[in-house]
Amino acid sequence: MKASGRIGIFDSGLGGLSVMAAIHQLMPNESLLYYGDSKNAPYGIKTKEAVYDRSKAICDLLIEEGCKAIVIACNTATSAAVTKLRETLSVPIIGMEPAIKPALSMTEGKVLVLATAMTLKEDKFNQLVLDMSAESQILRWPAPDLVTLVENDFDNEKLVAETVSKCFATLTEAPKAVVLGCTHFVFLKKEIEAYFNHEAVVIDGNLGTAQQLKRQLEKRNLCIEGIKEGTLEIRNSFGEAFEEKSKCMLSHLLKEAKHYGE
Ligand code: DGL
């Protein structure tokens, strides 16, 4: 394992690019290799075993490429696979956690957690709610259509607005905070804020994950030395068209940096 190695990042598809942007902003001289598994998205409606198998195969590929650490830029894959991956692999594995701690510290009202059905059902999330004694405040809100929307139609403004409205159509109580518990949803942050008339705070866990990665690298002396800007490479199981689309989405995020990284 070399301090000069890249950081591997993966997701079921395009959502984890938002985590890649946060990592690049926090550690611009680290080189990053992103793998989006769009061909197999969405993960949230698969079995836990299927998500583990895909996650393990992608981690093997990233390690083969010499990655010194891996970020699971996917709440769903973290819920399904992080424990077993940490037991099996020798590189540090950093996972996602829905940002309910900061959300609960900001409000005493309802906190809506927008995530995949798998994330909301798995022990990892339910233990977090239990640890925070927050059951009565938490509103679990699965949103599979929003994942597909970001994968295929992120730039279709009309469809984005319609799908976001449809997602919350049966909501009877306005939340005080919305936690984006799926990395895909960071791409819809502005639309979700607008849907709730900017009266609910909308937060994601991306900066927290990037900071956790930094701490883990520092602890193991794995941070890259020097000030040269790192390289950013993106691969996707759907091939070139999705890789090109990913590059556009990443540069869009980096341009909107203050929205996503602070
Ligand atoms: N980006 C994902 C997450 O953070 C997964 C979406 C999916 O594939 O269902 O949970």
Coordinates of C-alpha atoms and ligand atoms in Angstrom, one line a residue:
M1 CA 0.0 0.0 0.0
K2 CA 1.5 3.3 -1.1
A3 CA 0.7 6.9 0.1
S4 CA 0.9 7.7 -3.6
G5 CA -2.0 5.4 -4.5
R6 CA -5.4 6.7 -5.5
I7 CA -8.5 6.8 -3.5
G8 CA -11.2 4.5 -4.9
I9 CA -14.8 5.6 -4.8
F10 CA -17.9 3.7 -5.9
D11 CA -21.7 3.9 -6.1
S12 CA -24.5 2.1 -7.8
G13 CA -24.3 4.8 -10.4
L14 CA -24.0 8.5 -10.6
G15 CA -25.0 9.6 -7.1
G16 CA -21.5 9.0 -5.6
L17 CA -20.1 11.7 -7.9
S18 CA -21.4 14.1 -5.3
V19 CA -19.2 12.5 -2.7
M20 CA -16.3 12.6 -5.2
A21 CA -16.8 16.3 -5.5
A22 CA -16.7 16.8 -1.7
I23 CA -13.5 14.7 -1.4
H24 CA -11.8 16.6 -4.2
Q25 CA -12.7 19.9 -2.5
L26 CA -11.4 18.8 0.8
M27 CA -8.3 17.1 -0.5
P28 CA -7.6 18.5 -3.9
N29 CA -4.1 16.9 -4.2
E30 CA -5.4 13.3 -3.8
S31 CA -6.0 11.4 -7.0
L32 CA -9.4 9.8 -7.3
L33 CA -10.7 6.8 -9.2
Y34 CA -14.5 6.6 -9.4
Y35 CA -16.5 3.6 -10.4
G36 CA -20.3 4.0 -11.1
D37 CA -22.2 0.8 -11.5
S38 CA -25.1 2.3 -13.5
K39 CA -25.6 -1.0 -15.4
N40 CA -26.7 -2.5 -12.1
A41 CA -28.6 0.5 -10.6
P42 CA -30.7 0.8 -8.6
Y43 CA -29.1 -1.2 -5.7
G44 CA -31.9 -0.2 -3.3
I45 CA -34.4 -2.7 -4.7
K46 CA -31.9 -5.6 -4.9
T47 CA -31.2 -8.2 -2.2
K48 CA -28.6 -7.5 0.4
E49 CA -26.5 -10.4 -1.0
A50 CA -26.6 -9.0 -4.5
V51 CA -25.5 -5.6 -3.3
Y52 CA -22.7 -7.2 -1.4
D53 CA -21.5 -9.2 -4.4
R54 CA -21.4 -6.1 -6.6
S55 CA -19.7 -4.1 -3.9
K56 CA -17.0 -6.8 -3.4
A57 CA -16.4 -7.1 -7.1
I58 CA -15.9 -3.3 -7.5
C59 CA -13.6 -3.1 -4.4
D60 CA -11.5 -5.9 -5.9
L61 CA -11.2 -3.9 -9.1
L62 CA -10.3 -0.7 -7.2
I63 CA -7.6 -2.6 -5.2
E64 CA -6.2 -4.1 -8.3
E65 CA -5.8 -0.6 -9.6
G66 CA -3.7 0.2 -6.5
C67 CA -6.2 2.2 -4.5
K68 CA -5.0 2.9 -1.0
A69 CA -8.5 3.4 0.5
I70 CA -12.0 2.9 -0.7
V71 CA -15.1 5.1 -0.1
I72 CA -18.5 3.5 -0.5
A73 CA -20.2 6.6 -1.8
C74 CA -23.6 4.8 -1.5
N75 CA -25.7 4.6 1.7
T76 CA -27.4 1.4 0.4
A77 CA -24.1 -0.5 -0.3
T78 CA -22.8 0.8 3.0
S79 CA -25.8 -0.7 4.8
A80 CA -25.5 -4.0 3.0
A81 CA -21.8 -4.5 2.7
V82 CA -19.5 -2.3 4.8
T83 CA -19.1 -4.7 7.8
K84 CA -18.2 -7.7 5.7
L85 CA -16.0 -5.7 3.3
R86 CA -14.0 -4.4 6.3
E87 CA -13.5 -8.0 7.6
T88 CA -12.4 -9.2 4.1
L89 CA -10.2 -6.4 2.7
S90 CA -7.0 -4.9 3.9
V91 CA -7.4 -1.3 2.8
P92 CA -9.4 1.2 4.9
I93 CA -13.1 1.3 3.8
I94 CA -15.1 4.4 4.5
G95 CA -18.9 4.3 4.3
M96 CA -21.8 6.7 4.3
E97 CA -24.2 7.5 7.1
P98 CA -27.4 9.4 6.7
A99 CA -26.8 12.8 8.4
I100 CA -29.5 12.4 11.1
K101 CA -27.2 13.5 14.0
P102 CA -26.7 17.0 12.5
A103 CA -30.3 17.1 11.5
L104 CA -31.5 16.3 15.1
S105 CA -29.1 18.9 16.5
M106 CA -30.8 21.6 14.4
T107 CA -34.4 20.9 15.1
E108 CA -36.8 19.4 17.6
G109 CA -39.4 18.9 14.8
K110 CA -39.8 16.1 12.3
V111 CA -36.8 14.9 10.3
L112 CA -37.7 13.2 7.0
V113 CA -35.0 10.7 5.9
L114 CA -35.1 10.3 2.2
A115 CA -33.3 7.1 1.3
T116 CA -33.7 3.7 -0.4
A117 CA -35.9 1.1 1.1
M118 CA -32.9 -1.0 1.8
T119 CA -31.1 1.7 3.8
L120 CA -34.2 2.5 5.8
K121 CA -34.8 -1.2 6.6
E122 CA -31.2 -2.3 7.5
D123 CA -29.9 -2.6 11.1
K124 CA -27.3 0.1 10.5
F125 CA -29.9 2.9 10.1
N126 CA -32.3 1.6 12.7
Q127 CA -29.4 1.3 15.3
L128 CA -28.5 4.9 14.5
V129 CA -32.1 6.0 15.2
L130 CA -32.1 4.0 18.4
D131 CA -28.8 5.4 19.6
M132 CA -30.1 8.9 19.1
S133 CA -33.4 8.0 20.8
A134 CA -35.1 9.7 17.8
E135 CA -37.8 7.2 16.7
S136 CA -40.6 9.7 17.3
Q137 CA -38.9 12.4 15.3
I138 CA -37.9 10.3 12.2
L139 CA -40.0 10.0 9.1
R140 CA -38.7 7.2 6.8
W141 CA -39.3 8.1 3.2
P142 CA -38.2 5.7 0.5
A143 CA -37.8 7.2 -2.9
P144 CA -36.8 4.7 -5.7
D145 CA -38.1 6.9 -8.5
L146 CA -35.7 9.7 -7.6
V147 CA -32.7 7.3 -8.0
T148 CA -33.9 6.4 -11.6
L149 CA -34.5 10.1 -12.3
V150 CA -30.9 11.1 -11.4
E151 CA -29.5 8.2 -13.4
N152 CA -31.4 9.0 -16.6
D153 CA -33.0 12.4 -16.6
F154 CA -31.1 14.7 -14.2
D155 CA -31.0 17.5 -16.8
N156 CA -34.8 17.4 -17.6
E157 CA -36.0 20.2 -15.4
K158 CA -39.7 19.6 -16.0
L159 CA -39.5 15.9 -15.2
V160 CA -37.3 16.6 -12.1
A161 CA -39.9 19.1 -10.7
E162 CA -42.8 16.7 -11.4
T163 CA -41.0 13.6 -10.0
V164 CA -40.0 15.5 -6.8
S165 CA -43.6 16.7 -6.3
K166 CA -45.0 13.2 -6.8
C167 CA -42.5 11.8 -4.3
F168 CA -43.9 13.9 -1.5
A169 CA -47.5 14.0 -2.6
T170 CA -48.7 11.7 0.3
L171 CA -46.8 13.6 2.9
T172 CA -49.2 14.9 5.6
E173 CA -46.8 16.8 7.8
A174 CA -44.1 19.4 6.8
P175 CA -40.7 18.3 8.1
K176 CA -38.3 20.7 9.7
A177 CA -35.3 18.9 8.2
V178 CA -34.8 16.6 5.2
V179 CA -31.8 14.2 5.3
L180 CA -30.6 13.1 1.9
G181 CA -29.8 9.5 2.9
C182 CA -28.9 8.5 -0.7
T183 CA -26.1 10.1 -2.6
H184 CA -28.1 10.4 -5.8
F185 CA -30.5 12.9 -4.1
V186 CA -27.7 15.5 -3.6
F187 CA -28.2 16.3 -7.3
L188 CA -31.9 17.2 -6.4
K189 CA -31.0 19.3 -3.4
K190 CA -32.2 22.6 -4.9
E191 CA -35.5 21.2 -6.1
I192 CA -36.2 19.5 -2.7
E193 CA -35.4 22.8 -0.9
A194 CA -37.8 24.6 -3.3
Y195 CA -40.5 21.9 -2.8
F196 CA -40.5 22.7 0.9
N197 CA -40.5 26.4 0.3
H198 CA -37.0 26.7 1.8
E199 CA -38.6 26.2 5.2
A200 CA -36.9 22.8 5.9
V201 CA -33.2 22.5 6.2
V202 CA -31.9 19.9 3.6
I203 CA -28.7 18.2 4.5
D204 CA -26.5 15.4 3.2
G205 CA -23.6 13.4 4.7
N206 CA -21.0 14.1 2.0
L207 CA -18.7 16.5 3.8
G208 CA -18.9 14.3 6.9
T209 CA -17.7 11.3 4.8
A210 CA -14.9 13.3 3.2
Q211 CA -13.7 14.4 6.6
Q212 CA -13.9 10.9 7.9
L213 CA -11.8 9.7 5.0
K214 CA -9.2 12.5 5.7
R215 CA -9.0 11.4 9.4
Q216 CA -8.5 7.8 8.4
L217 CA -5.7 8.6 5.8
E218 CA -4.0 10.8 8.3
K219 CA -4.1 8.2 11.0
R220 CA -2.4 5.7 8.7
N221 CA 0.1 8.2 7.1
L222 CA -1.6 7.6 3.8
C223 CA -2.1 11.2 2.7
I224 CA -0.4 12.2 -0.5
E225 CA 2.5 14.6 -0.1
G226 CA 3.1 17.7 -2.2
I227 CA 0.7 20.3 -3.6
K228 CA 0.1 19.1 -7.2
E229 CA -3.6 18.7 -8.0
G230 CA -4.7 15.1 -8.1
T231 CA -6.1 13.3 -11.1
L232 CA -9.8 12.5 -11.4
E233 CA -10.8 9.4 -13.3
I234 CA -14.3 8.1 -13.8
R235 CA -15.4 4.6 -15.0
N236 CA -18.9 3.3 -15.4
S237 CA -20.2 -0.2 -16.0
F238 CA -22.4 1.2 -18.8
G239 CA -19.4 2.4 -20.6
E240 CA -18.4 5.6 -22.4
A241 CA -21.7 7.4 -22.7
F242 CA -22.2 7.3 -18.9
E243 CA -18.6 8.2 -18.3
E244 CA -19.0 11.3 -20.4
K245 CA -22.2 12.2 -18.6
S246 CA -20.5 11.6 -15.2
K247 CA -17.7 14.0 -16.1
C248 CA -20.3 16.7 -16.9
M249 CA -22.2 16.1 -13.7
L250 CA -18.9 16.2 -11.7
S251 CA -17.8 19.5 -13.2
H252 CA -21.3 20.9 -12.6
L253 CA -21.0 20.0 -8.9
L254 CA -17.5 21.4 -8.7
K255 CA -18.7 24.7 -10.2
E256 CA -21.5 24.8 -7.6
A257 CA -18.9 24.0 -5.0
K258 CA -20.3 26.1 -2.1
H259 CA -23.6 24.3 -2.4
Y260 CA -22.1 20.8 -1.9
G261 CA -18.9 21.0 0.0
E262 CA -19.4 23.3 2.9
Ligands
DGL1 N1 -26.7 6.2 -4.3 C1 -27.3 5.2 -3.5 C2 -27.4 5.5 -2.0 O1 -26.7 6.3 -1.6 C3 -28.1 4.1 -4.0 C4 -29.2 4.3 -5.0 C5 -29.7 3.0 -5.5 O2 -28.9 2.4 -6.3 O3 -30.7 2.5 -5.2 O4 -28.1 4.8 -1.4

